[in-house]
Short mmCIF file of C-alpha atoms in Angstrom, two decimals:
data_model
loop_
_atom_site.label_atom_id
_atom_site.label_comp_id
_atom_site.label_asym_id
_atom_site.label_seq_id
_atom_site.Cartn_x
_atom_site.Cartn_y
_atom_site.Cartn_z
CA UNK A 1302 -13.54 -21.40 -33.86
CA UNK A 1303 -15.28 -19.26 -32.32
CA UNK A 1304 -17.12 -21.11 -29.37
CA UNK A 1305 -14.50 -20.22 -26.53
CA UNK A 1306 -13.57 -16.95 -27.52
CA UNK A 1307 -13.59 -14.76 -24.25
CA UNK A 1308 -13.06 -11.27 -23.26
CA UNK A 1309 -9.44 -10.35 -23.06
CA UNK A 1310 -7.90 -9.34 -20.46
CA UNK A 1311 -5.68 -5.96 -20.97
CA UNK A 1312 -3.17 -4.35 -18.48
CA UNK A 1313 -2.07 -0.77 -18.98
CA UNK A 1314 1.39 -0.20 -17.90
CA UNK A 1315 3.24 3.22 -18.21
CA UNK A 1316 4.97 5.89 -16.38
CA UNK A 1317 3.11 7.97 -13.04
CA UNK A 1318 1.52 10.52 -14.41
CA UNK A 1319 1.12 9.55 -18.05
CA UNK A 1320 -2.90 9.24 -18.05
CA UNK A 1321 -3.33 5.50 -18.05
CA UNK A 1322 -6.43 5.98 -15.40
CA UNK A 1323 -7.90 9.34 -17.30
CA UNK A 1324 -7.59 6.96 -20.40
CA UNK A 1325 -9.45 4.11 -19.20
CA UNK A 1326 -11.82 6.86 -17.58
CA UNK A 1327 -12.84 7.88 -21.11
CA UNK A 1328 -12.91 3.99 -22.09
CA UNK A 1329 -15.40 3.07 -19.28
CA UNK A 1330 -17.29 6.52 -18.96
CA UNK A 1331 -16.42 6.57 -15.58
CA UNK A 1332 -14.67 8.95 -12.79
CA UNK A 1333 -11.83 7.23 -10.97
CA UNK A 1334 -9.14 9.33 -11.67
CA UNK A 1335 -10.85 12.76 -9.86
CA UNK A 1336 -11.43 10.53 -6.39
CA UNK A 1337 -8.14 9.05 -6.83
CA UNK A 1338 -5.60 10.88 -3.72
CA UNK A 1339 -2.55 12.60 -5.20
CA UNK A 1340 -3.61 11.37 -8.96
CA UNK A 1341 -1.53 8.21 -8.18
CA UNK A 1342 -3.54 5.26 -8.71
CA UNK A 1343 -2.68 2.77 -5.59
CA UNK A 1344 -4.25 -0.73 -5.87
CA UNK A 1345 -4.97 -2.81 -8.78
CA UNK A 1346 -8.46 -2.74 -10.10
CA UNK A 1347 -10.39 -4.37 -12.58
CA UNK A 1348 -13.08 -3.57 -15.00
CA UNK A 1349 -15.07 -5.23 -17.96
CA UNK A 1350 -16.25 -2.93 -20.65
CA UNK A 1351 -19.36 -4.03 -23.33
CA UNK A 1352 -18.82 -4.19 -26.87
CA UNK A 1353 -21.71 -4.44 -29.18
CA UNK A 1354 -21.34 -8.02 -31.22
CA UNK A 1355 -21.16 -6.01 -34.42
CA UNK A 1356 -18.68 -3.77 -33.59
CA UNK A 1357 -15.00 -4.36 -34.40
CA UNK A 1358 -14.47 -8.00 -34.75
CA UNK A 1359 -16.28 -11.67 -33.33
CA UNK A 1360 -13.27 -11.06 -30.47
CA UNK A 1361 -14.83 -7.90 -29.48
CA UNK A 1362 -18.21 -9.42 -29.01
CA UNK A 1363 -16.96 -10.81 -25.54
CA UNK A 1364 -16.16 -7.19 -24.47
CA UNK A 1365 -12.95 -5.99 -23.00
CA UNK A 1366 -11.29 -6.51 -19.39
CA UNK A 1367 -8.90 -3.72 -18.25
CA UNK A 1368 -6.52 -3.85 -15.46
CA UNK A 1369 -5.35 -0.53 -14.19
CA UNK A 1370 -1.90 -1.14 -12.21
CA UNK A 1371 -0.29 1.64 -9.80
CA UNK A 1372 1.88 4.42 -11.08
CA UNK A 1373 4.07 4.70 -8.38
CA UNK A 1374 7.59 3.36 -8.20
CA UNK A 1375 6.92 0.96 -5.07
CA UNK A 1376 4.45 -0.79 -6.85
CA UNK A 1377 6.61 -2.30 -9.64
CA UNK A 1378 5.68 -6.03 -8.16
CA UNK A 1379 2.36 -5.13 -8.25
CA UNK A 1380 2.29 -3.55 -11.88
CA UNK A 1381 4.49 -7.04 -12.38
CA UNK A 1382 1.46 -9.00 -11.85
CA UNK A 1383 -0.74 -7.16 -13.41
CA UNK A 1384 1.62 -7.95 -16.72
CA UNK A 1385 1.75 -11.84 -15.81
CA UNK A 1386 -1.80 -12.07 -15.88
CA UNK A 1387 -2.91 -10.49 -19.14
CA UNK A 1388 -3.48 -11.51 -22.34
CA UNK A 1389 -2.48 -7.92 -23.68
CA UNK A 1390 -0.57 -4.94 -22.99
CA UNK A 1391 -1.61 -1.36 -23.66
CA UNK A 1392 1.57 0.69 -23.25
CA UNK A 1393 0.96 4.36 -22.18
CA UNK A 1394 3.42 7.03 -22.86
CA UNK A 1395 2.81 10.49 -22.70
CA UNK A 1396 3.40 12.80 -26.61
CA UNK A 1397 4.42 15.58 -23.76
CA UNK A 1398 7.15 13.55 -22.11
CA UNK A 1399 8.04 10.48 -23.60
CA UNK A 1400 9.83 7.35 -22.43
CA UNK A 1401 10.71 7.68 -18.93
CA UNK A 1402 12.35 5.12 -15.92
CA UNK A 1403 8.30 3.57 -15.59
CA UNK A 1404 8.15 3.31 -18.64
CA UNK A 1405 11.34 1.34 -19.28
CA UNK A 1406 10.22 -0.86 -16.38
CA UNK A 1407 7.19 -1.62 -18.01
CA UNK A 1408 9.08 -2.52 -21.48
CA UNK A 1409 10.83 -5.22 -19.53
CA UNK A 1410 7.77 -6.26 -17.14
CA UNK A 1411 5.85 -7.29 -21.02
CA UNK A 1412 8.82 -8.55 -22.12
CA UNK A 1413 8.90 -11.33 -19.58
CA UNK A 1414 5.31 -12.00 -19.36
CA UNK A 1415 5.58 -12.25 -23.37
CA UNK A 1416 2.38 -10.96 -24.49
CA UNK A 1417 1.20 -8.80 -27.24
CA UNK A 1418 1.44 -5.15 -26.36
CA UNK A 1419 0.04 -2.05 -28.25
CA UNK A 1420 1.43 1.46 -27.94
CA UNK A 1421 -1.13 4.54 -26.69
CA UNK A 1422 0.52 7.49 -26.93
CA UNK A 1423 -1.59 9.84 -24.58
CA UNK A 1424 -2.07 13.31 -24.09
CA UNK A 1425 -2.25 14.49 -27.86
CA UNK A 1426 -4.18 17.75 -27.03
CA UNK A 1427 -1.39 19.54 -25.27
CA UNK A 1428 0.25 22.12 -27.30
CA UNK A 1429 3.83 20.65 -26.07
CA UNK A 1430 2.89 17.26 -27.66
CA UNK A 1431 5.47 15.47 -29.72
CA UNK A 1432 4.22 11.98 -30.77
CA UNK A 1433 7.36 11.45 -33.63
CA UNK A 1434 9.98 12.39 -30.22
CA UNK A 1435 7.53 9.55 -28.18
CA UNK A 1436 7.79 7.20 -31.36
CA UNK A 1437 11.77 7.65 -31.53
CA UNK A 1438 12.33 7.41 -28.20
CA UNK A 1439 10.67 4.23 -28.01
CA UNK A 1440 11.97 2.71 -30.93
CA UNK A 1441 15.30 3.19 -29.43
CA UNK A 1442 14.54 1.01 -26.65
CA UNK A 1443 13.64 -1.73 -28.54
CA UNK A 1444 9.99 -1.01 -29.85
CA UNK A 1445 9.24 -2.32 -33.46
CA UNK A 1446 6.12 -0.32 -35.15
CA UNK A 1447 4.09 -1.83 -37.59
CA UNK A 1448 5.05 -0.32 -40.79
CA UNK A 1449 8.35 0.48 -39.83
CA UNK A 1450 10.10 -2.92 -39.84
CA UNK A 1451 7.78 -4.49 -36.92
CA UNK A 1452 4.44 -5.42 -35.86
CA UNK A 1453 3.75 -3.39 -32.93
CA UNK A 1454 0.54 -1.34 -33.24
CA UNK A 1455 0.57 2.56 -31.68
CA UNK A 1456 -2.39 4.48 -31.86
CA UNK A 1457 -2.36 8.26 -30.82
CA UNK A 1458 -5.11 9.27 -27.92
CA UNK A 1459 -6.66 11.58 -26.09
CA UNK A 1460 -8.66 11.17 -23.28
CA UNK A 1461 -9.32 14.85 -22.61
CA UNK A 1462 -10.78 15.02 -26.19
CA UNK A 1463 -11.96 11.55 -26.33
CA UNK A 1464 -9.79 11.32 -28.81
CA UNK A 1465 -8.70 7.71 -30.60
CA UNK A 1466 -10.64 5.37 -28.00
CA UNK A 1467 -12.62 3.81 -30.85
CA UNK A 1468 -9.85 3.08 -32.56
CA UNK A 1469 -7.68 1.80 -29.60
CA UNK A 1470 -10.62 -0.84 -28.83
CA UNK A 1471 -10.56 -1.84 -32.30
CA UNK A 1472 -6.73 -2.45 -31.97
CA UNK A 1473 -7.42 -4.57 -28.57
CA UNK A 1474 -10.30 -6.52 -30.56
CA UNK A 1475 -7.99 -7.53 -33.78
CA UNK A 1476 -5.03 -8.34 -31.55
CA UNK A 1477 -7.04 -10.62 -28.84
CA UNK A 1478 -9.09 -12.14 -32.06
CA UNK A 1479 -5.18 -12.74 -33.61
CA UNK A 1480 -3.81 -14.12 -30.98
CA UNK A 1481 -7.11 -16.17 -30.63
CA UNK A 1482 -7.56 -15.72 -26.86
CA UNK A 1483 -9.89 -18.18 -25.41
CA UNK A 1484 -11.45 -19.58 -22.49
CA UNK A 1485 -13.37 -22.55 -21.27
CA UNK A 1486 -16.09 -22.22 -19.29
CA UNK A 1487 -16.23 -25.44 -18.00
CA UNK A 1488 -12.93 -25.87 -17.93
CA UNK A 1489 -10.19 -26.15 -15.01
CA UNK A 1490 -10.41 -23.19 -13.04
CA UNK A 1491 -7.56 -20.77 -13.83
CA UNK A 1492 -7.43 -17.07 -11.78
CA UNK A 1493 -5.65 -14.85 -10.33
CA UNK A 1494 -5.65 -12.83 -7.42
CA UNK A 1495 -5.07 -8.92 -8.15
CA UNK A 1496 -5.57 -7.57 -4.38
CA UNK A 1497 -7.22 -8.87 -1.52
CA UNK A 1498 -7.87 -7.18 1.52
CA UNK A 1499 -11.14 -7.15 4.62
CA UNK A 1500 -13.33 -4.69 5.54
CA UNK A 1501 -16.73 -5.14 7.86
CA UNK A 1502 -18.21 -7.00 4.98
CA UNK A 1503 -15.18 -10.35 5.70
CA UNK A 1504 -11.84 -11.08 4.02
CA UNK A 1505 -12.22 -10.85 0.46
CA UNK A 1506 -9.55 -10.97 -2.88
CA UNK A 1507 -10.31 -8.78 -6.18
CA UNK A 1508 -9.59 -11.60 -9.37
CA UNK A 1509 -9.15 -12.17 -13.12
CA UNK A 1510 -10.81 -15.38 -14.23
CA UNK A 1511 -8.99 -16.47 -17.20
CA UNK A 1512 -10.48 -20.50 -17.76
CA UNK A 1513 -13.32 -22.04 -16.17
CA UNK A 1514 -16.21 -20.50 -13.75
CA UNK A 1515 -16.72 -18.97 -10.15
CA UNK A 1516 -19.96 -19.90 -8.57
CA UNK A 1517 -21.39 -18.77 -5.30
CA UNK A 1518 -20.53 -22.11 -3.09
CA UNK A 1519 -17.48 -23.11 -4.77
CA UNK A 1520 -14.53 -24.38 -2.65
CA UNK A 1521 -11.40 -22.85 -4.05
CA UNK A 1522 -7.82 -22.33 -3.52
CA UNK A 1523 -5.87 -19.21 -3.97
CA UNK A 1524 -2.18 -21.10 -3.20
CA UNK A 1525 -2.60 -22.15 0.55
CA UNK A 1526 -5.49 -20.41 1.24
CA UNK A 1527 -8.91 -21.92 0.86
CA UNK A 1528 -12.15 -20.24 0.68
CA UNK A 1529 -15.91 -21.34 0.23
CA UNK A 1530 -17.09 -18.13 -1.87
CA UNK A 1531 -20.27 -17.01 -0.55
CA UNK A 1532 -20.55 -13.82 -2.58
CA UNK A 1533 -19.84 -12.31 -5.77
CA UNK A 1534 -19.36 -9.06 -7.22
CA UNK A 1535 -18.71 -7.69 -10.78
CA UNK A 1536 -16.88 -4.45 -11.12
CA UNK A 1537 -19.27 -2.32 -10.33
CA UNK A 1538 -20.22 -4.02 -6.93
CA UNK A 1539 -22.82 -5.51 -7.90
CA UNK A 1540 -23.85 -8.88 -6.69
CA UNK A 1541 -24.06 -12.02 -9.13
CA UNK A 1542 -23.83 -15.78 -9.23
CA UNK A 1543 -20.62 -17.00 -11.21
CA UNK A 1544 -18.06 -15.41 -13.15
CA UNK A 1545 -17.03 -16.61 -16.28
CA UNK A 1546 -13.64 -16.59 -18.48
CA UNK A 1547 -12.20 -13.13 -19.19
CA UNK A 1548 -14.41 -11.53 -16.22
CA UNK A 1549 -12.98 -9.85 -13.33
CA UNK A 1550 -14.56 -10.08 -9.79
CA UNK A 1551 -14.73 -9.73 -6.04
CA UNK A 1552 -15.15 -13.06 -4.02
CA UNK A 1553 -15.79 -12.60 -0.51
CA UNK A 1554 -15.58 -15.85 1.89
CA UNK A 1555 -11.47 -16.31 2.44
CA UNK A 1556 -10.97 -17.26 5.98
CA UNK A 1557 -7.45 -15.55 5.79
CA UNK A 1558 -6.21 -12.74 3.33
CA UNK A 1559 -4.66 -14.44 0.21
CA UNK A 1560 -1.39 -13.43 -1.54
CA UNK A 1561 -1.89 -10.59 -4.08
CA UNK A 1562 -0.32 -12.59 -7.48
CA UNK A 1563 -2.23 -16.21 -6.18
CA UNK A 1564 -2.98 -18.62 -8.87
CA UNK A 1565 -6.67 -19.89 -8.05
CA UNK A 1566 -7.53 -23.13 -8.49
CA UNK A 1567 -11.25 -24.74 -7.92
CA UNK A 1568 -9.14 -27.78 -5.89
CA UNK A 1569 -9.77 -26.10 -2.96
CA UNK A 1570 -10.21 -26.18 0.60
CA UNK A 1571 -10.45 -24.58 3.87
CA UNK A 1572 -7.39 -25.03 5.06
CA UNK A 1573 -5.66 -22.03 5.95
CA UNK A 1574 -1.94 -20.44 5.25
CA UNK A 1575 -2.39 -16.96 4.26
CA UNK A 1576 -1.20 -13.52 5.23
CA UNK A 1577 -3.01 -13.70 8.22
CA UNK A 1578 -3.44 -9.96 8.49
CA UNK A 1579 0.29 -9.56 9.65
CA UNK A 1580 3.88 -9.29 8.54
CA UNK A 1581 7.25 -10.58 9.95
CA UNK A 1582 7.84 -9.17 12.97
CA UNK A 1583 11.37 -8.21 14.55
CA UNK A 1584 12.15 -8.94 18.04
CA UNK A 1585 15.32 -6.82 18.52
CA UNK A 1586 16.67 -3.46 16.77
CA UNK A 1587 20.32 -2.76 16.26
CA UNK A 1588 22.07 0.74 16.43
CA UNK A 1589 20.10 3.54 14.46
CA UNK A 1590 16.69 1.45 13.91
CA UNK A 1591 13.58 2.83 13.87
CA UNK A 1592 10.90 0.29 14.82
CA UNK A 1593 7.26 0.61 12.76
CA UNK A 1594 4.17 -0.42 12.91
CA UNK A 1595 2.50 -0.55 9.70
CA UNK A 1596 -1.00 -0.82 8.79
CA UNK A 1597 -2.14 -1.18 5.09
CA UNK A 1598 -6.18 -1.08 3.44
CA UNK A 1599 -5.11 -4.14 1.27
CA UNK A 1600 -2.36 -6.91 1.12
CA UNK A 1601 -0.88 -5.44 -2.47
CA UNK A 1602 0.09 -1.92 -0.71
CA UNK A 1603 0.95 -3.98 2.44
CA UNK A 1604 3.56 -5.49 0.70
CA UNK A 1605 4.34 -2.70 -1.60
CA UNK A 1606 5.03 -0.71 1.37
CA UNK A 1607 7.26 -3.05 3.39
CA UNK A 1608 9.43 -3.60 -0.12
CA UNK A 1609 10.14 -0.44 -0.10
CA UNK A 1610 10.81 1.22 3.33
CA UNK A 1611 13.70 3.04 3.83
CA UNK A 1612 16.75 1.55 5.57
CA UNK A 1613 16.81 0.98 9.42
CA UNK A 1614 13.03 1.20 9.21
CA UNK A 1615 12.06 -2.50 10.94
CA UNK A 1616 8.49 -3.01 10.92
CA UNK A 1617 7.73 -4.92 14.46
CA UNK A 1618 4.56 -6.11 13.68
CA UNK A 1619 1.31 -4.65 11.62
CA UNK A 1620 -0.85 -6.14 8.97
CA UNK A 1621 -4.06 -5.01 7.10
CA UNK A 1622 -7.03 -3.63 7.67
CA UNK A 1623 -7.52 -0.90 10.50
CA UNK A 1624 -5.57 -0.09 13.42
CA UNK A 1625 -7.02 -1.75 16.54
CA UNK A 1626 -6.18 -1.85 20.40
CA UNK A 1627 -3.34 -4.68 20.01
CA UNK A 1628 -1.49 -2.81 17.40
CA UNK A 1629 -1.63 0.37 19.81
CA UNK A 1630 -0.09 -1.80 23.21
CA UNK A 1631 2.26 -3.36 20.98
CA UNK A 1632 3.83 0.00 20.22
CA UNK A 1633 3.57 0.92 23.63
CA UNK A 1634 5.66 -2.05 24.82
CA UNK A 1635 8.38 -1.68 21.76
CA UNK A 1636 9.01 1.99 21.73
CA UNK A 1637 7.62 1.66 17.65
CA UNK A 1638 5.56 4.26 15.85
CA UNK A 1639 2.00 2.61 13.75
CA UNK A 1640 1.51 3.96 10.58
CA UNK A 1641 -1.67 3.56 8.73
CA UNK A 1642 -1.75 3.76 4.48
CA UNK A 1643 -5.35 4.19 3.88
CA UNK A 1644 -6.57 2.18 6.62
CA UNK A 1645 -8.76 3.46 8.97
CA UNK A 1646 -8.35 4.73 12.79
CA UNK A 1647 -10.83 4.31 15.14
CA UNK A 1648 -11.93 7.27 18.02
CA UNK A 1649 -11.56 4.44 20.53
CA UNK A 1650 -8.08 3.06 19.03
CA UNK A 1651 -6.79 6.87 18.91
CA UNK A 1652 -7.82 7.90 22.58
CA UNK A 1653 -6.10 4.82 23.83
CA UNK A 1654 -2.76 5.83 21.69
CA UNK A 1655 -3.17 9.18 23.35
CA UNK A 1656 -3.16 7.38 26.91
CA UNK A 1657 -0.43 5.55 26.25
CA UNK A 1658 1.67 7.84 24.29
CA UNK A 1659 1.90 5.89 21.02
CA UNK A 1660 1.75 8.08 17.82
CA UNK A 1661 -0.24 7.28 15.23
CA UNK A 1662 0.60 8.39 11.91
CA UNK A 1663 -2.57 8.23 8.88
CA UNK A 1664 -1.21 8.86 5.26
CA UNK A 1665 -3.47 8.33 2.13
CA UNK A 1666 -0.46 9.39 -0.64
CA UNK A 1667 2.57 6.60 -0.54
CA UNK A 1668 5.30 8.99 -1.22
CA UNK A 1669 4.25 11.38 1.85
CA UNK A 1670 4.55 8.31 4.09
CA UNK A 1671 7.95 7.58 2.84
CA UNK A 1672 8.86 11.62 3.47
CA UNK A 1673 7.99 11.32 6.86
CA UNK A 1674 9.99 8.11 7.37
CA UNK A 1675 12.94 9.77 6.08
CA UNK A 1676 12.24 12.89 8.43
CA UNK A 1677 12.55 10.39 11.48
CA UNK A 1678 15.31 8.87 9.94
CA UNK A 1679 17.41 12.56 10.05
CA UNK A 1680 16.20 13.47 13.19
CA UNK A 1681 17.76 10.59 14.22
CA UNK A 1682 16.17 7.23 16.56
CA UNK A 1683 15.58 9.34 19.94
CA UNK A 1684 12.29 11.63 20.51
CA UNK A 1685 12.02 13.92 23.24
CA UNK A 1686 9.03 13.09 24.91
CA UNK A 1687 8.99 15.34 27.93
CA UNK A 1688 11.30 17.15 29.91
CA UNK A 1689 11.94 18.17 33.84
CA UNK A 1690 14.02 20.28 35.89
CA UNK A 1691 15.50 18.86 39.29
CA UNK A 1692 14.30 22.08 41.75
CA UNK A 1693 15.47 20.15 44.79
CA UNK A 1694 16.70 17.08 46.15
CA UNK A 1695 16.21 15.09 49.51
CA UNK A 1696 17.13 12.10 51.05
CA UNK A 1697 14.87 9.11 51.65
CA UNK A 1698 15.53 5.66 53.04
CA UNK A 1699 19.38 5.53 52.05
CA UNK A 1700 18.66 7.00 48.80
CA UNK A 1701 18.08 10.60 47.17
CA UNK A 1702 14.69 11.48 45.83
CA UNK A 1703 15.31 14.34 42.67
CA UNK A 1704 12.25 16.72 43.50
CA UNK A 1705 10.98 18.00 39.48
CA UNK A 1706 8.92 20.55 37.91
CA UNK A 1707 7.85 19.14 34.00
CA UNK A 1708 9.03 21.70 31.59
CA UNK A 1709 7.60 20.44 28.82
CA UNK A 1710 5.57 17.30 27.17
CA UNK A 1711 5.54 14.54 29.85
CA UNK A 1712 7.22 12.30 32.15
CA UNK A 1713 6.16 8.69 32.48
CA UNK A 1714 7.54 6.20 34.60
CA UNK A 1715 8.24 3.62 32.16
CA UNK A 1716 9.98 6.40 30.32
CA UNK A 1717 13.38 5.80 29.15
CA UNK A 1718 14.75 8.81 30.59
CA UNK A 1719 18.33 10.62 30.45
CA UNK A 1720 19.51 12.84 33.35
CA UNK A 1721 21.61 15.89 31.51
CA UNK A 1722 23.15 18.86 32.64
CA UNK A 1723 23.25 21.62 30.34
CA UNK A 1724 24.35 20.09 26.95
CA UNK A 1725 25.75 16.98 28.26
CA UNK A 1726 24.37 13.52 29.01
CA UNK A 1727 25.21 12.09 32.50
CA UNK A 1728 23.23 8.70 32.17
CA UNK A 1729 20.22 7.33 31.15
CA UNK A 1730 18.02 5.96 34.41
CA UNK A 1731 14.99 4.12 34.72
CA UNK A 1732 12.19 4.72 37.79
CA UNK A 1733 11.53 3.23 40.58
CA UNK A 1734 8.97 5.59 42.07
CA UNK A 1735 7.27 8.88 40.88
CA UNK A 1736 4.94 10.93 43.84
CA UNK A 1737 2.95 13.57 43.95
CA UNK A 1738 3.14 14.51 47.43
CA UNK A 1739 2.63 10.96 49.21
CA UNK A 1740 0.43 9.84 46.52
CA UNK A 1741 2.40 7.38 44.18
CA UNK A 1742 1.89 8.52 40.27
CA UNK A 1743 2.91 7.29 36.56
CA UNK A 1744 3.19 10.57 35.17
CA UNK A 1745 3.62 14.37 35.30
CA UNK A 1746 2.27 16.70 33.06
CA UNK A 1747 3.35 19.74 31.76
CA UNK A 1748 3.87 22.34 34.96
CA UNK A 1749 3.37 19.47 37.51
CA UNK A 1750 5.81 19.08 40.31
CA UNK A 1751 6.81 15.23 41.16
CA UNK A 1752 9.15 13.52 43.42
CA UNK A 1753 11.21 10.75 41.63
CA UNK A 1754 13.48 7.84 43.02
CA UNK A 1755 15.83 6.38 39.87
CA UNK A 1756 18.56 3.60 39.13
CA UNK A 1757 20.68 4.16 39.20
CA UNK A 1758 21.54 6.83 41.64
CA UNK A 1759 23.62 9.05 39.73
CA UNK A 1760 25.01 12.19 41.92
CA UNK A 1761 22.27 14.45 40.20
CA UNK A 1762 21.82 18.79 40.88
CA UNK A 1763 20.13 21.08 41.20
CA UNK A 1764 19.38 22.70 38.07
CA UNK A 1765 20.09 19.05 35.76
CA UNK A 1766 17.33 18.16 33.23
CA UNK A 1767 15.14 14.81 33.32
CA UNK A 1768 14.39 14.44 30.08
CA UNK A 1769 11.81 11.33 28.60
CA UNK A 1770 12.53 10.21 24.94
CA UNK A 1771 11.16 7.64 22.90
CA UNK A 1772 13.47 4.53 20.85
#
């Protein structure tokens, strides 16, 4: 019975903030939730934690693979897959604060995967613990403990204390051993993809092998992406040659990034389909838009992100990895901002934004990216730019030439510019020419004076304001 028994692979779902990473910390002996920005965990990772043979049960013996999903609220489809493809839940919910919206969420996410799920109520040490107002609260949503008319194990922890770990492991081991998880080695293969991204080492995806094995040469296919896997490393980065049932790894050798959520299948081939390192791009904004582009460190907080930008945010173009020259004159030529979530920005990349006048914004915590969306969003679509004051005016060649000192910022000739005077708007214009003296220019700087020609030829004065904004 015993000959296919594997490790099994456990999620840990919960609310933000409820100490599902500080609890696998104190499972795995490790650090992740000090170097983790803002406490919020924000990509899916994967871990495999020993057992000795003799401890627990013959389940145990395999060990245990943990899946910590993201805390925050935009990352319900990623916490969703996380669900779909374990073989247990471990539901976290704080004795301090019980069952909150997350936490509901993640009721429902096990609920449709329909797995086994145990209950870790975290956080015991705190004086304002109250693990019978946790138990209640759950039990009204649904939750059936063993010993009170169900069969749904809880076990109190602390992960401060180190507190109940033993006994949540042994929990894990009899359920998996119950439930008789198992896994063929040389079987079909049968994986998933938890993230993918690329970084200077190639593409590469972050998986869950659940049936058969990954080898070093293997042709698979993760949907429509093929790759021929010419590395492999376990969860602690460190290189090996296949990966069996119940293991989690890193395979680098996609040609393209594959979908977080893929099914992998060893029927594979190098054809390509992925996400190509971009997202759907928008050729035309309507009233009140504000176009984006967006730049993500992996393809799971790629599309996290995009699910869940505000409204009249349209993302123009983008993709993962870091932000390079393209991205930066692609801004330029749509008026967009580029926004990076944990992806990198290079000196060269940001001196040529500064030429051009694209911003670049960098955010490591989601929620502060979404802040300063909403920011734009009230300040409404137009930036000020620059401004200049018309100090004279002259005619030239059947036209008048508006003579300007820069006030502020700058003024660049492929501006979109609006002639005011005083509060009101007289037009927008677009120029033709900008001097300095005889020399033709593209810009002014702040406290340069400039001769400008501009269409069209509105009856400007003295005294009226130039003034450069972005769209």
């Amino acid at each position: 019975m015993e000959k296919n028994i594997r490790a099994p692979i456990v999620t840990v779902l919960g609310h933000v903030d409820h100490g599902k990473t500080s609890l696998l910390d104190a499972i795995r002996k490790t650090n992740v939730a000090t170097k983790e920005v803002g406490g919020i965990t924000q990509s899916i990772g994967a871990s495999k934690i020993e057992l000795q043979k003799d401890s627990f049960t013959s389940a145990a013996g395999k060990g245990i693979t943990f899946i910590d999903t993201p805390g925050h609220a935009a990352f319900s489809k990623m916490r969703g897959r996380g669900a779909e493809v374990a073989d247990i839940a471990v539901l976290v919910v704080a004795a301090d604060d019980g069952v909150k919206p997350q936490t509901k969420e993640a009721l429902e996410l096990i609920k449709e995967a329909k797995i086994p799920f145990i209950v870790a109520i975290t956080k015991t040490d705190l004086p304002s613990k109250n693990i019978e107002g946790a138990r209640g609260q759950l039990e009204k949503e649904g939750v059936l403990f063993e010993g009170r008319g169900g069969d749904t194990p809880v076990v109190s922890v602390s992960a401060k204390e180190e507190k109940g770990i033993k006994e949540l492991l042994e929990t894990i081991a009899v359920v998996a051993e119950v439930h008789e998880i198992k896994g063929d080695p040389g079987g079909d293969l049968e994986a998933v993809v938890i993230e993918s991204s690329k970084d200077k080492r190639g593409t590469f995806a972050n998986m869950v092998v659940r049936n058969g094995t990954l080898r070093i040469g293997n042709l698979i296919q993760a949907e429509n992406v093929g790759c021929k896997i010419r590395a492999i490393f376990d969860s602690r980065g460190v290189s090996v040659k296949e990966v069996l049932p119940g293991e989690p790894a890193q395979i680098l050798g996609f040609e393209e990034i594959p979908p977080v959520g893929a099914k992998v299948t060893n029927k594979g081939s190098l054809a390509g389909g992925g996400v190509k390192n971009e997202v759907q791009k928008v050729d035309k904004l309507s009233e009140g838009q504000i176009a984006v582009i967006l730049k993500a460190r992996s393809g799971g907080s790629l599309e996290a992100l995009v699910a869940s930008l505000p409204p009249n945010i349209v993302v123009i173009g983008g993709g993962v990895g870091d932000v390079n020259e393209s991205d930066v004159l692609s801004a330029k030529a749509s008026n967009a901002w580029i926004f990076a979530f944990e992806s990198n920005v290079p000196a060269g990349v940001l001196k040529l934004a500064k030429m051009e006048g694209v911003h670049i914004e960098r955010f490591e915590i989601i929620y502060e990216l979404f802040q300063r969306l909403e920011e734009l969003l009230k300040k409404g679509q137009v930036e000020v730019l620059g401004k200049a004051q018309v100090i004279t005016s002259f005619p030239f060649n059947n036209k008048k030439i508006a003579g300007c000192k820069v006030t502020s910022g700058r003024i660049v000739k492929t501006d979109n510019l609006i002639l005011a005077r005083g509060e009101k708007e007289i037009g927008k214009v677009k120029a033709i020419s900008m001097k300095k003296q005889k020399t033709e220019i593209t810009e002014a700087k702040g406290g340069e004076e400039f001769g400008i020609i501009f269409e069209p030829q509105l009856d400007f004065e003295v005294g009226d304001v130039l003034i450069s904004v972005r769209k």
